[in-house]
mmCIF file of C-alpha atoms in Angstrom:
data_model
loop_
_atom_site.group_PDB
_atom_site.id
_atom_site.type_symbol
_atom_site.label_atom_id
_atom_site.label_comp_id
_atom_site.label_asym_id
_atom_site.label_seq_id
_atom_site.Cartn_x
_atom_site.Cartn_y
_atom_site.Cartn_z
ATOM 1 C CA UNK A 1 0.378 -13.787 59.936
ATOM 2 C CA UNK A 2 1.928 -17.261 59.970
ATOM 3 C CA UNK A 3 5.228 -18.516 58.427
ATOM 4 C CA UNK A 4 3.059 -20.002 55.804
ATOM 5 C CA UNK A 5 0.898 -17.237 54.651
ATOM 6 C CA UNK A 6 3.982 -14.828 54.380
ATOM 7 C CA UNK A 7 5.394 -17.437 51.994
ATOM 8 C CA UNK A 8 2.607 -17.681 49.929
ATOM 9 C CA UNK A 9 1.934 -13.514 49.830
ATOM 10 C CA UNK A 10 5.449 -13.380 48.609
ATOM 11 C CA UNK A 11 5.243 -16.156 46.075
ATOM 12 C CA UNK A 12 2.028 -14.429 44.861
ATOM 13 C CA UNK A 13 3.382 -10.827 44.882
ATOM 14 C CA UNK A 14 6.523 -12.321 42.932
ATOM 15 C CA UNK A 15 4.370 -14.336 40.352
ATOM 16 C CA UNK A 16 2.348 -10.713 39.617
ATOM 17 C CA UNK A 17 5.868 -8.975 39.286
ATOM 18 C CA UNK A 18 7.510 -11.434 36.641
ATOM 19 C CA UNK A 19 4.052 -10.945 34.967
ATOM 20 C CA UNK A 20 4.414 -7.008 34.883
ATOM 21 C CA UNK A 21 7.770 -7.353 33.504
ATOM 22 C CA UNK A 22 6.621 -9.743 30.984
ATOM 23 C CA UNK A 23 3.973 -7.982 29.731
ATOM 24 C CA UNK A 24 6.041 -4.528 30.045
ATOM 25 C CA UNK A 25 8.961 -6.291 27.786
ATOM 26 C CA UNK A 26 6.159 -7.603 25.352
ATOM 27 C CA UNK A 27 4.872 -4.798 24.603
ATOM 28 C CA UNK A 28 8.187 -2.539 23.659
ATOM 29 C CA UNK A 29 9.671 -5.834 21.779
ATOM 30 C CA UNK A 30 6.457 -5.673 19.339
ATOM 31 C CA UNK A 31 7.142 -1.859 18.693
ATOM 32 C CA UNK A 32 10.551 -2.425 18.637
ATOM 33 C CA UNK A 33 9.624 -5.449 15.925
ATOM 34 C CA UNK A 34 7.166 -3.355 13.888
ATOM 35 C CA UNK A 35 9.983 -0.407 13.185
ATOM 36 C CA UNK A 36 12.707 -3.462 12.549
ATOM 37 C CA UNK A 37 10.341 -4.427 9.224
ATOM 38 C CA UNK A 38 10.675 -0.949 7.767
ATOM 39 C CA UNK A 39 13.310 -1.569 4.736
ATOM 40 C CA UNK A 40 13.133 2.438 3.658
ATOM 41 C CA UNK A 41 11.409 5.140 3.920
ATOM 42 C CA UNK A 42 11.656 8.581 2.292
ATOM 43 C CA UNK A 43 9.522 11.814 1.125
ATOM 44 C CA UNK A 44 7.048 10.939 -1.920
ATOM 45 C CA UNK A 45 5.478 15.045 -1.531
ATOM 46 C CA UNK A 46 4.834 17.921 -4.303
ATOM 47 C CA UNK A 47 4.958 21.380 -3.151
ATOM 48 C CA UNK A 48 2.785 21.934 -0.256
ATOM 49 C CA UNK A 49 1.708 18.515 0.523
ATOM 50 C CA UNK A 50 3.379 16.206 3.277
ATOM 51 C CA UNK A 51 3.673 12.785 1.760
ATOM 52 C CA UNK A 52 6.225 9.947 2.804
ATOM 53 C CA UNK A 53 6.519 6.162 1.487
ATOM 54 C CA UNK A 54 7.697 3.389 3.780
ATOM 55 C CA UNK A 55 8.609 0.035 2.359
ATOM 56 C CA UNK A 56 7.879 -2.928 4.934
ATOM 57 C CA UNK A 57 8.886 -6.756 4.577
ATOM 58 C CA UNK A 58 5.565 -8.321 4.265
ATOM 59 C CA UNK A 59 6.952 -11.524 3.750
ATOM 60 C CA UNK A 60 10.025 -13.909 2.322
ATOM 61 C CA UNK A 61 11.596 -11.688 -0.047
ATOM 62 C CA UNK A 62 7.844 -9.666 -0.251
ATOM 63 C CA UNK A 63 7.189 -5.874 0.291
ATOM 64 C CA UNK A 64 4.587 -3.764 1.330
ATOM 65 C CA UNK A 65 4.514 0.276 -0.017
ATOM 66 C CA UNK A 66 3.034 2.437 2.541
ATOM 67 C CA UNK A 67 2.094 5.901 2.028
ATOM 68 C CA UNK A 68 1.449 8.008 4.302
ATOM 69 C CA UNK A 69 0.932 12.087 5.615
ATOM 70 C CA UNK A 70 -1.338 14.680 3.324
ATOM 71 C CA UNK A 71 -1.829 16.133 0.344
ATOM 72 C CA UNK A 72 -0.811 14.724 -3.278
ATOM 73 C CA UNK A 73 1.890 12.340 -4.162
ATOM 74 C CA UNK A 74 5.147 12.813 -6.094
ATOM 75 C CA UNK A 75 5.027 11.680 -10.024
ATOM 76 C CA UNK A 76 7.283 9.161 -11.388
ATOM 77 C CA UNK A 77 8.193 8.047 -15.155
ATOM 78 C CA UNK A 78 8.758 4.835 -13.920
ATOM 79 C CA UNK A 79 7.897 2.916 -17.177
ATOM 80 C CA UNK A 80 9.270 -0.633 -18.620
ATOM 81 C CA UNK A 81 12.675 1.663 -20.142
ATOM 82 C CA UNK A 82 13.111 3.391 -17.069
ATOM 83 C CA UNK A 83 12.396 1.445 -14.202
ATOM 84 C CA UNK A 84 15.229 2.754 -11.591
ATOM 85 C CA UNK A 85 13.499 6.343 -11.053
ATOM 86 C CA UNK A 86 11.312 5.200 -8.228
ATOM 87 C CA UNK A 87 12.969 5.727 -5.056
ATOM 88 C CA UNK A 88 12.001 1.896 -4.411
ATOM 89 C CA UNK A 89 13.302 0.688 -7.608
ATOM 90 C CA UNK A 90 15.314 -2.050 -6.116
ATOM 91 C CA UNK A 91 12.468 -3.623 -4.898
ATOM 92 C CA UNK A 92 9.889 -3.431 -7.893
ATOM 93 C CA UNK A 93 9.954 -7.199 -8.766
ATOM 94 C CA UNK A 94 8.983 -7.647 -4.942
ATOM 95 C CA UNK A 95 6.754 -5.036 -4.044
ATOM 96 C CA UNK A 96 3.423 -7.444 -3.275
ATOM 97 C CA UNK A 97 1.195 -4.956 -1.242
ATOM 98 C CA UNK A 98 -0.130 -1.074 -1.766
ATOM 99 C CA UNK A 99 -1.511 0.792 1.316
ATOM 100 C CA UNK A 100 -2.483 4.305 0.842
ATOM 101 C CA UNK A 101 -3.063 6.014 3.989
ATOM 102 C CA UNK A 102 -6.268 8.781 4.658
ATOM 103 C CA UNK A 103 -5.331 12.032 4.071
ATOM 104 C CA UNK A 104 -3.583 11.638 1.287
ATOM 105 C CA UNK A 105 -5.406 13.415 -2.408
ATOM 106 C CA UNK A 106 -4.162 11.958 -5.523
ATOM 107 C CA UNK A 107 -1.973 8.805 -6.487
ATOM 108 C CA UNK A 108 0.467 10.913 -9.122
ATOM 109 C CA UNK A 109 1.154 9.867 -12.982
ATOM 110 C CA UNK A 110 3.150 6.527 -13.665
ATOM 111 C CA UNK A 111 3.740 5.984 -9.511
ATOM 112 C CA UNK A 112 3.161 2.804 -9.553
ATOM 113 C CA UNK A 113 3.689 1.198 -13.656
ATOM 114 C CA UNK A 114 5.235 -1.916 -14.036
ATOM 115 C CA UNK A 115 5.266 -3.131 -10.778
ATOM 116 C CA UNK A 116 4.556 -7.092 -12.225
ATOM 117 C CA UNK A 117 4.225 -8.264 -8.708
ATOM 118 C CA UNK A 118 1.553 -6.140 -7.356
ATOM 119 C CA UNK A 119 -1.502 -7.888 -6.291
ATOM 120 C CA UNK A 120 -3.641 -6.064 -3.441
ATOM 121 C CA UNK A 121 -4.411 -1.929 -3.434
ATOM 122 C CA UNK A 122 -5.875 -0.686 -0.489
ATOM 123 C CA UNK A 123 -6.692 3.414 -1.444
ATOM 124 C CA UNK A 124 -8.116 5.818 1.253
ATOM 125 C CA UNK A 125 -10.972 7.168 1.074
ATOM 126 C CA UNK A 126 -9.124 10.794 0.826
ATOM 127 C CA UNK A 127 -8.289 10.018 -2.695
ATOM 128 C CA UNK A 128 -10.412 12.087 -5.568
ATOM 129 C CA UNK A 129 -7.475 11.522 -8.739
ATOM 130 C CA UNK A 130 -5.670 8.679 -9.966
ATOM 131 C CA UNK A 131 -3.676 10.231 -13.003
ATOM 132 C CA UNK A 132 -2.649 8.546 -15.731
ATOM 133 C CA UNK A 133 -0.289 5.247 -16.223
ATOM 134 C CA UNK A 134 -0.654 5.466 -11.895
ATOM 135 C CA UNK A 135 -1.014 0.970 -12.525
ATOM 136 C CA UNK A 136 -0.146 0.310 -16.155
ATOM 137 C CA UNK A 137 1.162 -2.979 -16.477
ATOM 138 C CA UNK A 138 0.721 -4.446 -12.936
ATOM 139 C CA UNK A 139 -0.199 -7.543 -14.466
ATOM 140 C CA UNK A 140 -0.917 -9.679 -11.370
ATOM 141 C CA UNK A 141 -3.283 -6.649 -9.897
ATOM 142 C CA UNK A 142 -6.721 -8.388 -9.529
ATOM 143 C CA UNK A 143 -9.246 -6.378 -7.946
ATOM 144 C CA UNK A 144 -8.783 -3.404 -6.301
ATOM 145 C CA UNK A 145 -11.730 -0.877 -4.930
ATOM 146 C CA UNK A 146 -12.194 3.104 -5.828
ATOM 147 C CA UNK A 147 -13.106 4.795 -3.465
ATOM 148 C CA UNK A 148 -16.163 6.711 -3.358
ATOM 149 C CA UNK A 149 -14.994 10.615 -2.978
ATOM 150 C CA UNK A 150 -12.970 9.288 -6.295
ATOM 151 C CA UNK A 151 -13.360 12.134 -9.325
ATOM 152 C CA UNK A 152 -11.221 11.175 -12.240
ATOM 153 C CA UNK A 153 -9.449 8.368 -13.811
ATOM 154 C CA UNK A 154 -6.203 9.787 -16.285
ATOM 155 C CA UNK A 155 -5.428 7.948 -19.551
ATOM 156 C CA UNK A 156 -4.390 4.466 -19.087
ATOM 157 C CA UNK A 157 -3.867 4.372 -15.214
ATOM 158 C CA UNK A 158 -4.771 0.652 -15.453
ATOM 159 C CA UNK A 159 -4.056 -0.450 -18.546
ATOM 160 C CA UNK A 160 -2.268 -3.666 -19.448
ATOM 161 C CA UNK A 161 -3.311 -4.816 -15.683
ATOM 162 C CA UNK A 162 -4.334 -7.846 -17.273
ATOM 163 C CA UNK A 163 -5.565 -9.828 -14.676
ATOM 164 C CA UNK A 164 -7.876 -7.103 -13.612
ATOM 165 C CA UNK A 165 -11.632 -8.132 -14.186
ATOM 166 C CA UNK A 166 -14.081 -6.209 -12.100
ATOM 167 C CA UNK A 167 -13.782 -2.743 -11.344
ATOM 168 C CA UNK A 168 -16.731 -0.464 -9.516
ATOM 169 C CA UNK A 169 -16.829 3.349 -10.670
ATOM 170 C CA UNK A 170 -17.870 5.440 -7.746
ATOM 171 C CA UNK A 171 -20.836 7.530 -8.808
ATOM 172 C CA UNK A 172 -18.542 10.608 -8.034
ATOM 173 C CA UNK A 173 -16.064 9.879 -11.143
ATOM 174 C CA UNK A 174 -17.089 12.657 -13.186
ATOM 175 C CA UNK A 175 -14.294 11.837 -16.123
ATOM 176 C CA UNK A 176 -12.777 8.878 -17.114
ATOM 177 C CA UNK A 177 -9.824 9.862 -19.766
ATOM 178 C CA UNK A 178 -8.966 6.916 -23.124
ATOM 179 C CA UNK A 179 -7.863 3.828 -22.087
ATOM 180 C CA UNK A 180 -7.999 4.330 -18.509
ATOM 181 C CA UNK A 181 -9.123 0.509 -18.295
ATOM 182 C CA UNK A 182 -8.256 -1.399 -21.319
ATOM 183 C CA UNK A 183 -6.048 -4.423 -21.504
ATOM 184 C CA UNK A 184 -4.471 -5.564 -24.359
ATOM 185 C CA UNK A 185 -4.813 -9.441 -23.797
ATOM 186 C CA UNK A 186 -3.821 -12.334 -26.172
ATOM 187 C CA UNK A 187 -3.104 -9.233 -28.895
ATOM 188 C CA UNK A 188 -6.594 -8.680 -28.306
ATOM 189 C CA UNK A 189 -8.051 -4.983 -26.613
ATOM 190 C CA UNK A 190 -10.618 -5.830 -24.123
ATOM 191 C CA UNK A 191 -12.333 -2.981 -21.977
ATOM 192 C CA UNK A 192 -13.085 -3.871 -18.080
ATOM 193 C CA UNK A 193 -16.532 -4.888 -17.277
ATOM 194 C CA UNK A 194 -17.722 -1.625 -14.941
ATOM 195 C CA UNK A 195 -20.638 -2.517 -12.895
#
């Protein structure tokens, strides 16, 4: 091998290596990132479930709830009078974004009322109860989709969610409780179209 080829075998092997590295250093700085967005975190879980919440910057001053693990959630009373009970109460004028994770049963009564801000749900499949008040008065909430393993809908769980127009009702919802949908619009009570 020449003086020329050696070069060029080095100059490729060294090009390959700052690749590896950069790829290598890439890869942990996007974990690293993804952890970094994680504001708090903390259990959300009743007696013999495993259930944690995870609140993630989604945004300029915008957050994302996460739930994750098994079982059913915590309850709140997290209504207009007593809004600092949540464990995320700091950041219910923020909180944009819902995720709830597979595995998890039940979103618990009043867990989510009054967050103004809300606009997107995503709900597991998992999920067969959504007690009552679990979305009162998350006014900017537009659509959001049941899932089909859904069984019941408690007493108001989306009232006052007045920009909430279409909602689907699983063929497995076997009781829907008073109220669960109405909106009280314009001092007018409207129920939600269910198609």
């Amino acid at each position: 091998m020449n003086n020329e080829e050696r070069k060029f075998w080095r100059y490729g092997i060294g090009v390959l290596f700052a690749m590896v590295i950069c790829m290598v250093l890439s890869v942990s700085n996007n974990a690293f990132a993804a952890e970094a967005n994680v504001i708090e975190s903390g259990d959300y879980s009743v007696e013999g479930s495993n259930v944690t919440w995870s609140l993630v910057s989604n945004g300029v001053d915008t957050y994302k709830l996460i739930f994750s693990g098994n079982g059913d959630m915590c309850e709140e009373r997290i209504l207009v009078e007593n809004r600092d009970s949540a464990p995320w109460a700091g950041y219910v004028n923020s909180i944009t974004e819902i995720e709830i994770k597979e595995e998890i049963t039940n979103i618990g009564n009043n867990v989510f009322s009054c967050l103004e801000k809300l606009k997107k749900v995503s709900i597991a499949s998992s999920i067969t109860r959504i007690e009552g008040r679990a979305f009162q008065q998350c006014t900017n909430l537009k659509t959001i989709k049941l899932p089909d393993g859904l069984t019941y809908i408690g007493w108001w769980a989306f009232s006052s969610c007045s920009k909430l127009n279409n909602v689907k009702i699983p063929d497995s919802v076997t009781q829907i409780d008073e109220y669960a949908l109405f909106i009280i619009e314009n001092m007018m009570i409207r129920r939600l179209l269910l198609l």
